[in-house]
């Protein structure tokens, strides 16, 4: 039985019909000791069937160490999103992109396809001034309606600056990280390990926090 119902499949197919350039999902998995790896792989395979501009490449987290190291993948299920030129903008998703986060995945795909972050021009200009690396870790759950906005903003900023990396992390799948970063509610965003943002914040406010660190 598939993840996507027929009605949902047609809606997603229509959404992906807006793609202008190809997008590649680089998926990292393993057979044993990985909650939701198999389900995530199946979901991505079903998604790729809905557009000839979308492809999935799968690697084993243990066996394909060279590729794992290339993309700095440190947990699974993990995914890197690349544009048609295999450009890595630092956009990552860890955990199954289900519930509200499935919509985030679709928006990310369209963003990479169009090569347009959608950020305000002032934000784009400010991000060009970064000189230090900024690492977003956005903790989410599938049932959180505010989480996609926080993840989306992190991924938009990652697309605009080579100094930004944006990780979506499904909190319940990585409990050790949720404990480490004191995640008691979502979305909770950690910037560079020790700076926390609570909730879905406006673009300008998040930018201000990023600029103060970078």
PDB file of C-alpha atoms in Angstrom:
ATOM      1  CA  UNK A   1       0.000   0.000   0.000  1.00  0.00           C
ATOM      2  CA  UNK A   2       1.400   3.407  -0.974  1.00  0.00           C
ATOM      3  CA  UNK A   3       1.759   6.489   1.185  1.00  0.00           C
ATOM      4  CA  UNK A   4      -0.023   8.806  -1.218  1.00  0.00           C
ATOM      5  CA  UNK A   5      -3.725   8.335  -1.829  1.00  0.00           C
ATOM      6  CA  UNK A   6      -4.982   8.712  -5.381  1.00  0.00           C
ATOM      7  CA  UNK A   7      -6.509  12.120  -4.649  1.00  0.00           C
ATOM      8  CA  UNK A   8      -3.314  13.341  -3.008  1.00  0.00           C
ATOM      9  CA  UNK A   9      -1.206  11.885  -5.800  1.00  0.00           C
ATOM     10  CA  UNK A  10      -3.048  13.931  -8.423  1.00  0.00           C
ATOM     11  CA  UNK A  11      -2.788  17.102  -6.333  1.00  0.00           C
ATOM     12  CA  UNK A  12       0.956  16.605  -5.913  1.00  0.00           C
ATOM     13  CA  UNK A  13       1.371  15.831  -9.608  1.00  0.00           C
ATOM     14  CA  UNK A  14      -0.357  19.105 -10.440  1.00  0.00           C
ATOM     15  CA  UNK A  15       1.816  20.990  -7.944  1.00  0.00           C
ATOM     16  CA  UNK A  16       5.003  19.545  -9.395  1.00  0.00           C
ATOM     17  CA  UNK A  17       3.893  20.411 -12.926  1.00  0.00           C
ATOM     18  CA  UNK A  18       5.090  23.934 -12.113  1.00  0.00           C
ATOM     19  CA  UNK A  19       8.703  22.718 -12.014  1.00  0.00           C
ATOM     20  CA  UNK A  20      10.928  24.389 -14.602  1.00  0.00           C
ATOM     21  CA  UNK A  21      14.263  22.714 -13.840  1.00  0.00           C
ATOM     22  CA  UNK A  22      15.232  19.262 -12.630  1.00  0.00           C
ATOM     23  CA  UNK A  23      15.721  18.483  -8.938  1.00  0.00           C
ATOM     24  CA  UNK A  24      17.560  15.550  -7.383  1.00  0.00           C
ATOM     25  CA  UNK A  25      16.832  14.100  -3.940  1.00  0.00           C
ATOM     26  CA  UNK A  26      19.932  12.383  -2.543  1.00  0.00           C
ATOM     27  CA  UNK A  27      18.672   9.947   0.069  1.00  0.00           C
ATOM     28  CA  UNK A  28      20.730   8.236   2.782  1.00  0.00           C
ATOM     29  CA  UNK A  29      19.458   5.096   4.453  1.00  0.00           C
ATOM     30  CA  UNK A  30      20.382   1.648   5.790  1.00  0.00           C
ATOM     31  CA  UNK A  31      18.522  -1.597   6.277  1.00  0.00           C
ATOM     32  CA  UNK A  32      19.028  -2.081  10.009  1.00  0.00           C
ATOM     33  CA  UNK A  33      18.683   0.153  13.047  1.00  0.00           C
ATOM     34  CA  UNK A  34      16.971   3.022  11.280  1.00  0.00           C
ATOM     35  CA  UNK A  35      13.472   4.012  12.231  1.00  0.00           C
ATOM     36  CA  UNK A  36      11.444   5.177   9.225  1.00  0.00           C
ATOM     37  CA  UNK A  37      14.245   4.649   6.672  1.00  0.00           C
ATOM     38  CA  UNK A  38      12.205   2.190   4.627  1.00  0.00           C
ATOM     39  CA  UNK A  39       9.075   4.332   4.816  1.00  0.00           C
ATOM     40  CA  UNK A  40      10.977   7.467   3.824  1.00  0.00           C
ATOM     41  CA  UNK A  41      12.489   5.696   0.826  1.00  0.00           C
ATOM     42  CA  UNK A  42       9.085   4.508  -0.294  1.00  0.00           C
ATOM     43  CA  UNK A  43       7.586   7.986   0.073  1.00  0.00           C
ATOM     44  CA  UNK A  44      10.361   9.541  -2.010  1.00  0.00           C
ATOM     45  CA  UNK A  45      10.011   6.866  -4.676  1.00  0.00           C
ATOM     46  CA  UNK A  46       6.276   7.557  -4.964  1.00  0.00           C
ATOM     47  CA  UNK A  47       6.970  11.276  -5.165  1.00  0.00           C
ATOM     48  CA  UNK A  48       9.536  10.882  -7.949  1.00  0.00           C
ATOM     49  CA  UNK A  49       6.980   8.974 -10.026  1.00  0.00           C
ATOM     50  CA  UNK A  50       4.871  12.129 -10.243  1.00  0.00           C
ATOM     51  CA  UNK A  51       7.311  14.273 -12.242  1.00  0.00           C
ATOM     52  CA  UNK A  52       9.928  13.499 -14.879  1.00  0.00           C
ATOM     53  CA  UNK A  53      11.879  16.474 -13.536  1.00  0.00           C
ATOM     54  CA  UNK A  54      12.335  14.849 -10.134  1.00  0.00           C
ATOM     55  CA  UNK A  55      14.751  12.004  -9.333  1.00  0.00           C
ATOM     56  CA  UNK A  56      15.927  10.107  -6.251  1.00  0.00           C
ATOM     57  CA  UNK A  57      19.411   8.696  -5.748  1.00  0.00           C
ATOM     58  CA  UNK A  58      19.841   6.376  -2.755  1.00  0.00           C
ATOM     59  CA  UNK A  59      23.018   5.696  -0.787  1.00  0.00           C
ATOM     60  CA  UNK A  60      23.780   3.406   2.138  1.00  0.00           C
ATOM     61  CA  UNK A  61      24.854   5.289   5.255  1.00  0.00           C
ATOM     62  CA  UNK A  62      27.517   2.685   6.070  1.00  0.00           C
ATOM     63  CA  UNK A  63      28.632   1.334   2.712  1.00  0.00           C
ATOM     64  CA  UNK A  64      28.787   4.631   0.815  1.00  0.00           C
ATOM     65  CA  UNK A  65      31.052   6.462   3.238  1.00  0.00           C
ATOM     66  CA  UNK A  66      32.667   8.655   0.587  1.00  0.00           C
ATOM     67  CA  UNK A  67      29.301  10.137  -0.415  1.00  0.00           C
ATOM     68  CA  UNK A  68      28.204  10.397   3.202  1.00  0.00           C
ATOM     69  CA  UNK A  69      31.342  12.384   4.001  1.00  0.00           C
ATOM     70  CA  UNK A  70      30.959  14.525   0.877  1.00  0.00           C
ATOM     71  CA  UNK A  71      27.588  15.803   2.071  1.00  0.00           C
ATOM     72  CA  UNK A  72      28.446  15.677   5.814  1.00  0.00           C
ATOM     73  CA  UNK A  73      25.495  13.405   6.616  1.00  0.00           C
ATOM     74  CA  UNK A  74      25.561  12.375  10.281  1.00  0.00           C
ATOM     75  CA  UNK A  75      22.166  10.725  10.811  1.00  0.00           C
ATOM     76  CA  UNK A  76      19.472   8.847   8.924  1.00  0.00           C
ATOM     77  CA  UNK A  77      17.040   8.930   7.295  1.00  0.00           C
ATOM     78  CA  UNK A  78      18.733  11.918   5.716  1.00  0.00           C
ATOM     79  CA  UNK A  79      18.215  13.818   2.503  1.00  0.00           C
ATOM     80  CA  UNK A  80      20.108  16.422   0.479  1.00  0.00           C
ATOM     81  CA  UNK A  81      18.281  18.453  -2.162  1.00  0.00           C
ATOM     82  CA  UNK A  82      20.203  19.434  -5.318  1.00  0.00           C
ATOM     83  CA  UNK A  83      19.251  21.478  -8.349  1.00  0.00           C
ATOM     84  CA  UNK A  84      19.671  20.353 -11.955  1.00  0.00           C
ATOM     85  CA  UNK A  85      23.368  21.250 -11.869  1.00  0.00           C
ATOM     86  CA  UNK A  86      23.872  19.141  -8.732  1.00  0.00           C
ATOM     87  CA  UNK A  87      24.459  22.335  -6.767  1.00  0.00           C
ATOM     88  CA  UNK A  88      24.404  21.714  -3.022  1.00  0.00           C
ATOM     89  CA  UNK A  89      22.954  24.724  -1.232  1.00  0.00           C
ATOM     90  CA  UNK A  90      23.156  23.137   2.207  1.00  0.00           C
ATOM     91  CA  UNK A  91      19.495  22.104   2.323  1.00  0.00           C
ATOM     92  CA  UNK A  92      19.003  19.013   4.504  1.00  0.00           C
ATOM     93  CA  UNK A  93      16.056  17.013   5.859  1.00  0.00           C
ATOM     94  CA  UNK A  94      16.525  14.439   8.620  1.00  0.00           C
ATOM     95  CA  UNK A  95      13.590  12.183   9.383  1.00  0.00           C
ATOM     96  CA  UNK A  96      10.577  11.275   7.305  1.00  0.00           C
ATOM     97  CA  UNK A  97       9.007  14.362   5.673  1.00  0.00           C
ATOM     98  CA  UNK A  98       5.454  13.447   6.592  1.00  0.00           C
ATOM     99  CA  UNK A  99       2.482  15.447   7.801  1.00  0.00           C
ATOM    100  CA  UNK A 100       3.001  19.172   7.458  1.00  0.00           C
ATOM    101  CA  UNK A 101       6.636  18.641   6.473  1.00  0.00           C
ATOM    102  CA  UNK A 102       5.607  16.941   3.232  1.00  0.00           C
ATOM    103  CA  UNK A 103       4.429  20.366   2.097  1.00  0.00           C
ATOM    104  CA  UNK A 104       7.851  21.751   3.038  1.00  0.00           C
ATOM    105  CA  UNK A 105       9.518  19.173   0.818  1.00  0.00           C
ATOM    106  CA  UNK A 106       7.296  20.140  -2.110  1.00  0.00           C
ATOM    107  CA  UNK A 107       8.040  23.839  -1.611  1.00  0.00           C
ATOM    108  CA  UNK A 108      11.771  23.115  -1.439  1.00  0.00           C
ATOM    109  CA  UNK A 109      11.591  21.142  -4.681  1.00  0.00           C
ATOM    110  CA  UNK A 110       9.839  24.000  -6.454  1.00  0.00           C
ATOM    111  CA  UNK A 111      12.292  26.527  -5.028  1.00  0.00           C
ATOM    112  CA  UNK A 112      15.285  24.591  -6.352  1.00  0.00           C
ATOM    113  CA  UNK A 113      13.554  23.972  -9.648  1.00  0.00           C
ATOM    114  CA  UNK A 114      12.973  27.690 -10.124  1.00  0.00           C
ATOM    115  CA  UNK A 115      16.342  28.670  -8.570  1.00  0.00           C
ATOM    116  CA  UNK A 116      14.605  31.391  -6.593  1.00  0.00           C
ATOM    117  CA  UNK A 117      14.585  31.523  -2.795  1.00  0.00           C
ATOM    118  CA  UNK A 118      11.620  33.877  -2.668  1.00  0.00           C
ATOM    119  CA  UNK A 119      13.240  35.973   0.067  1.00  0.00           C
ATOM    120  CA  UNK A 120      12.889  39.730   0.210  1.00  0.00           C
ATOM    121  CA  UNK A 121      15.608  41.586  -1.690  1.00  0.00           C
ATOM    122  CA  UNK A 122      16.801  43.228   1.519  1.00  0.00           C
ATOM    123  CA  UNK A 123      17.265  39.789   3.077  1.00  0.00           C
ATOM    124  CA  UNK A 124      19.192  38.517   0.059  1.00  0.00           C
ATOM    125  CA  UNK A 125      21.466  41.547   0.136  1.00  0.00           C
ATOM    126  CA  UNK A 126      22.121  41.192   3.870  1.00  0.00           C
ATOM    127  CA  UNK A 127      22.985  37.489   3.559  1.00  0.00           C
ATOM    128  CA  UNK A 128      25.646  38.335   0.990  1.00  0.00           C
ATOM    129  CA  UNK A 129      27.521  40.088   3.778  1.00  0.00           C
ATOM    130  CA  UNK A 130      27.949  36.967   5.908  1.00  0.00           C
ATOM    131  CA  UNK A 131      31.548  36.013   6.607  1.00  0.00           C
ATOM    132  CA  UNK A 132      30.966  33.203   9.124  1.00  0.00           C
ATOM    133  CA  UNK A 133      29.107  29.915   8.724  1.00  0.00           C
ATOM    134  CA  UNK A 134      25.587  29.668  10.153  1.00  0.00           C
ATOM    135  CA  UNK A 135      24.044  26.270  10.861  1.00  0.00           C
ATOM    136  CA  UNK A 136      20.271  26.070  11.307  1.00  0.00           C
ATOM    137  CA  UNK A 137      18.880  23.002  13.089  1.00  0.00           C
ATOM    138  CA  UNK A 138      15.100  23.315  12.998  1.00  0.00           C
ATOM    139  CA  UNK A 139      13.330  20.757  15.186  1.00  0.00           C
ATOM    140  CA  UNK A 140       9.852  19.805  14.015  1.00  0.00           C
ATOM    141  CA  UNK A 141       7.079  17.237  14.323  1.00  0.00           C
ATOM    142  CA  UNK A 142       4.712  16.125  11.538  1.00  0.00           C
ATOM    143  CA  UNK A 143       1.667  17.525  13.348  1.00  0.00           C
ATOM    144  CA  UNK A 144       3.073  21.034  13.926  1.00  0.00           C
ATOM    145  CA  UNK A 145       1.401  23.578  11.598  1.00  0.00           C
ATOM    146  CA  UNK A 146       3.973  26.274  12.393  1.00  0.00           C
ATOM    147  CA  UNK A 147       7.052  24.136  11.722  1.00  0.00           C
ATOM    148  CA  UNK A 148       7.054  24.316   7.890  1.00  0.00           C
ATOM    149  CA  UNK A 149       7.459  28.088   7.984  1.00  0.00           C
ATOM    150  CA  UNK A 150      10.543  27.834  10.205  1.00  0.00           C
ATOM    151  CA  UNK A 151      12.103  25.100   8.075  1.00  0.00           C
ATOM    152  CA  UNK A 152      11.278  26.897   4.872  1.00  0.00           C
ATOM    153  CA  UNK A 153      12.989  30.084   6.010  1.00  0.00           C
ATOM    154  CA  UNK A 154      16.130  28.177   6.981  1.00  0.00           C
ATOM    155  CA  UNK A 155      16.206  26.495   3.578  1.00  0.00           C
ATOM    156  CA  UNK A 156      15.579  29.772   1.757  1.00  0.00           C
ATOM    157  CA  UNK A 157      18.513  31.374   3.547  1.00  0.00           C
ATOM    158  CA  UNK A 158      20.681  28.344   2.785  1.00  0.00           C
ATOM    159  CA  UNK A 159      19.898  28.778  -0.889  1.00  0.00           C
ATOM    160  CA  UNK A 160      20.928  32.428  -0.782  1.00  0.00           C
ATOM    161  CA  UNK A 161      24.237  32.062   1.066  1.00  0.00           C
ATOM    162  CA  UNK A 162      27.062  29.549   0.882  1.00  0.00           C
ATOM    163  CA  UNK A 163      27.666  30.324   4.552  1.00  0.00           C
ATOM    164  CA  UNK A 164      24.231  28.990   5.620  1.00  0.00           C
ATOM    165  CA  UNK A 165      23.204  25.377   6.072  1.00  0.00           C
ATOM    166  CA  UNK A 166      19.619  24.518   6.961  1.00  0.00           C
ATOM    167  CA  UNK A 167      18.669  21.214   8.608  1.00  0.00           C
ATOM    168  CA  UNK A 168      15.134  20.023   9.285  1.00  0.00           C
ATOM    169  CA  UNK A 169      15.225  17.510  12.155  1.00  0.00           C
ATOM    170  CA  UNK A 170      12.175  15.453  13.101  1.00  0.00           C
ATOM    171  CA  UNK A 171      12.323  15.713  16.890  1.00  0.00           C
ATOM    172  CA  UNK A 172      10.772  12.364  17.829  1.00  0.00           C
ATOM    173  CA  UNK A 173      13.087  10.398  15.511  1.00  0.00           C
ATOM    174  CA  UNK A 174      16.217  11.855  17.071  1.00  0.00           C
ATOM    175  CA  UNK A 175      15.409  12.014  20.804  1.00  0.00           C
ATOM    176  CA  UNK A 176      19.063  12.326  21.814  1.00  0.00           C
ATOM    177  CA  UNK A 177      19.270  15.597  19.892  1.00  0.00           C
ATOM    178  CA  UNK A 178      15.966  16.797  21.311  1.00  0.00           C
ATOM    179  CA  UNK A 179      17.390  16.249  24.794  1.00  0.00           C
ATOM    180  CA  UNK A 180      20.729  17.835  23.912  1.00  0.00           C
ATOM    181  CA  UNK A 181      19.088  20.992  22.594  1.00  0.00           C
ATOM    182  CA  UNK A 182      16.315  21.098  25.207  1.00  0.00           C
ATOM    183  CA  UNK A 183      13.502  20.771  22.671  1.00  0.00           C
ATOM    184  CA  UNK A 184      10.267  20.995  24.663  1.00  0.00           C
ATOM    185  CA  UNK A 185       8.147  22.521  21.931  1.00  0.00           C
ATOM    186  CA  UNK A 186       8.405  22.943  18.186  1.00  0.00           C
ATOM    187  CA  UNK A 187       9.481  24.595  16.069  1.00  0.00           C
ATOM    188  CA  UNK A 188      12.703  25.196  17.980  1.00  0.00           C
ATOM    189  CA  UNK A 189      15.637  26.433  15.930  1.00  0.00           C
ATOM    190  CA  UNK A 190      19.240  26.117  17.047  1.00  0.00           C
ATOM    191  CA  UNK A 191      21.771  28.418  15.408  1.00  0.00           C
ATOM    192  CA  UNK A 192      25.402  27.338  15.654  1.00  0.00           C
ATOM    193  CA  UNK A 193      24.803  24.972  18.567  1.00  0.00           C
ATOM    194  CA  UNK A 194      24.123  27.509  21.292  1.00  0.00           C
ATOM    195  CA  UNK A 195      21.638  30.126  20.079  1.00  0.00           C
ATOM    196  CA  UNK A 196      17.956  29.136  20.249  1.00  0.00           C
ATOM    197  CA  UNK A 197      14.901  30.615  18.554  1.00  0.00           C
ATOM    198  CA  UNK A 198      11.397  29.632  19.623  1.00  0.00           C
ATOM    199  CA  UNK A 199       8.448  29.363  17.263  1.00  0.00           C
ATOM    200  CA  UNK A 200       7.959  30.561  13.718  1.00  0.00           C
ATOM    201  CA  UNK A 201       9.483  34.026  13.586  1.00  0.00           C
ATOM    202  CA  UNK A 202       9.244  36.717  10.881  1.00  0.00           C
ATOM    203  CA  UNK A 203      11.907  36.775   8.172  1.00  0.00           C
ATOM    204  CA  UNK A 204      13.361  40.081   9.354  1.00  0.00           C
ATOM    205  CA  UNK A 205      13.717  38.861  12.942  1.00  0.00           C
ATOM    206  CA  UNK A 206      15.473  35.652  11.940  1.00  0.00           C
ATOM    207  CA  UNK A 207      17.734  37.607   9.608  1.00  0.00           C
ATOM    208  CA  UNK A 208      18.691  39.901  12.479  1.00  0.00           C
ATOM    209  CA  UNK A 209      19.696  36.888  14.588  1.00  0.00           C
ATOM    210  CA  UNK A 210      21.690  35.411  11.703  1.00  0.00           C
ATOM    211  CA  UNK A 211      23.523  38.671  10.982  1.00  0.00           C
ATOM    212  CA  UNK A 212      24.429  39.049  14.659  1.00  0.00           C
ATOM    213  CA  UNK A 213      26.194  35.671  14.480  1.00  0.00           C
ATOM    214  CA  UNK A 214      27.694  35.983  11.017  1.00  0.00           C
TER     215      UNK A 214
END
